[in-house]
Amino acid sequence: MSELSPYFCPKCGHYAYFQLSRNALCHRCHIRLRRLEMSYRTFTDMDLIERDRLITRKIIEAAPSLAGTISETEEADNHRRLIARLTSEYENLTEENRKLNQTVEWMHDTIWDLLRQRNELKRMLEDMQAAQK
Ligand SMILES: [Zn+2]
């Protein structure tokens, strides 16, 4: 019988133990969990803070856009930097969302204009047809 290995979800940070990697799925995110390259014993010997730190680092490593900005040597600053980075990313997304909403509003207005024009043309056409009779 093979040993249990620790796995983590790069999306939500959930972790669990499996014997077979094909069973290692995140039941929340429905994605494949990643194996932590250590034994079950080494992982369970760590306290909760150490586990959190390790998985936080693994999540950062798994996110290519974040990995480049946070190096191993900056580990002590990791949480502060990560939160700063995520905050600015969140602000960018909020701004992007605001722009998208504006675009949707603009498109909505344009569609109403087009519908109004279409109805006017239809009315004009009907008037012309009526005048021919
Ligand atoms: Zn997950």
mmCIF file of N, CA and C and ligand atoms in Angstrom, residues 9 11-14 26 28-29 31, ligand 1:
data_model
loop_
_atom_site.group_PDB
_atom_site.id
_atom_site.type_symbol
_atom_site.label_atom_id
_atom_site.label_comp_id
_atom_site.label_asym_id
_atom_site.label_seq_id
_atom_site.Cartn_x
_atom_site.Cartn_y
_atom_site.Cartn_z
ATOM 1 N N CYS A 9 -4.609 22.924 -3.029
ATOM 2 C CA CYS A 9 -5.294 23.539 -4.155
ATOM 3 C C CYS A 9 -4.672 24.912 -4.414
ATOM 4 N N LYS A 11 -5.797 27.270 -6.020
ATOM 5 C CA LYS A 11 -6.805 28.311 -6.167
ATOM 6 C C LYS A 11 -7.353 28.775 -4.814
ATOM 7 N N CYS A 12 -7.692 27.817 -3.938
ATOM 8 C CA CYS A 12 -8.315 28.222 -2.666
ATOM 9 C C CYS A 12 -7.446 27.908 -1.445
ATOM 10 N N GLY A 13 -6.344 27.170 -1.635
ATOM 11 C CA GLY A 13 -5.456 26.896 -0.514
ATOM 12 C C GLY A 13 -5.852 25.705 0.339
ATOM 13 N N HIS A 14 -6.938 25.041 -0.039
ATOM 14 C CA HIS A 14 -7.374 23.839 0.682
ATOM 15 C C HIS A 14 -6.294 22.759 0.563
ATOM 16 N N CYS A 26 -9.852 19.105 -5.839
ATOM 17 C CA CYS A 26 -10.420 20.037 -4.880
ATOM 18 C C CYS A 26 -11.940 19.974 -5.011
ATOM 19 N N ARG A 28 -14.044 21.930 -3.765
ATOM 20 C CA ARG A 28 -14.661 23.262 -3.881
ATOM 21 C C ARG A 28 -14.471 23.822 -5.282
ATOM 22 N N CYS A 29 -13.216 23.732 -5.783
ATOM 23 C CA CYS A 29 -12.895 24.376 -7.064
ATOM 24 C C CYS A 29 -13.010 23.409 -8.238
ATOM 25 N N ILE A 31 -10.834 21.391 -9.359
ATOM 26 C CA ILE A 31 -9.603 21.310 -10.150
ATOM 27 C C ILE A 31 -8.658 20.338 -9.461
HETATM 28 ZN ZN ZN B 1 -9.759 24.688 -4.292
#
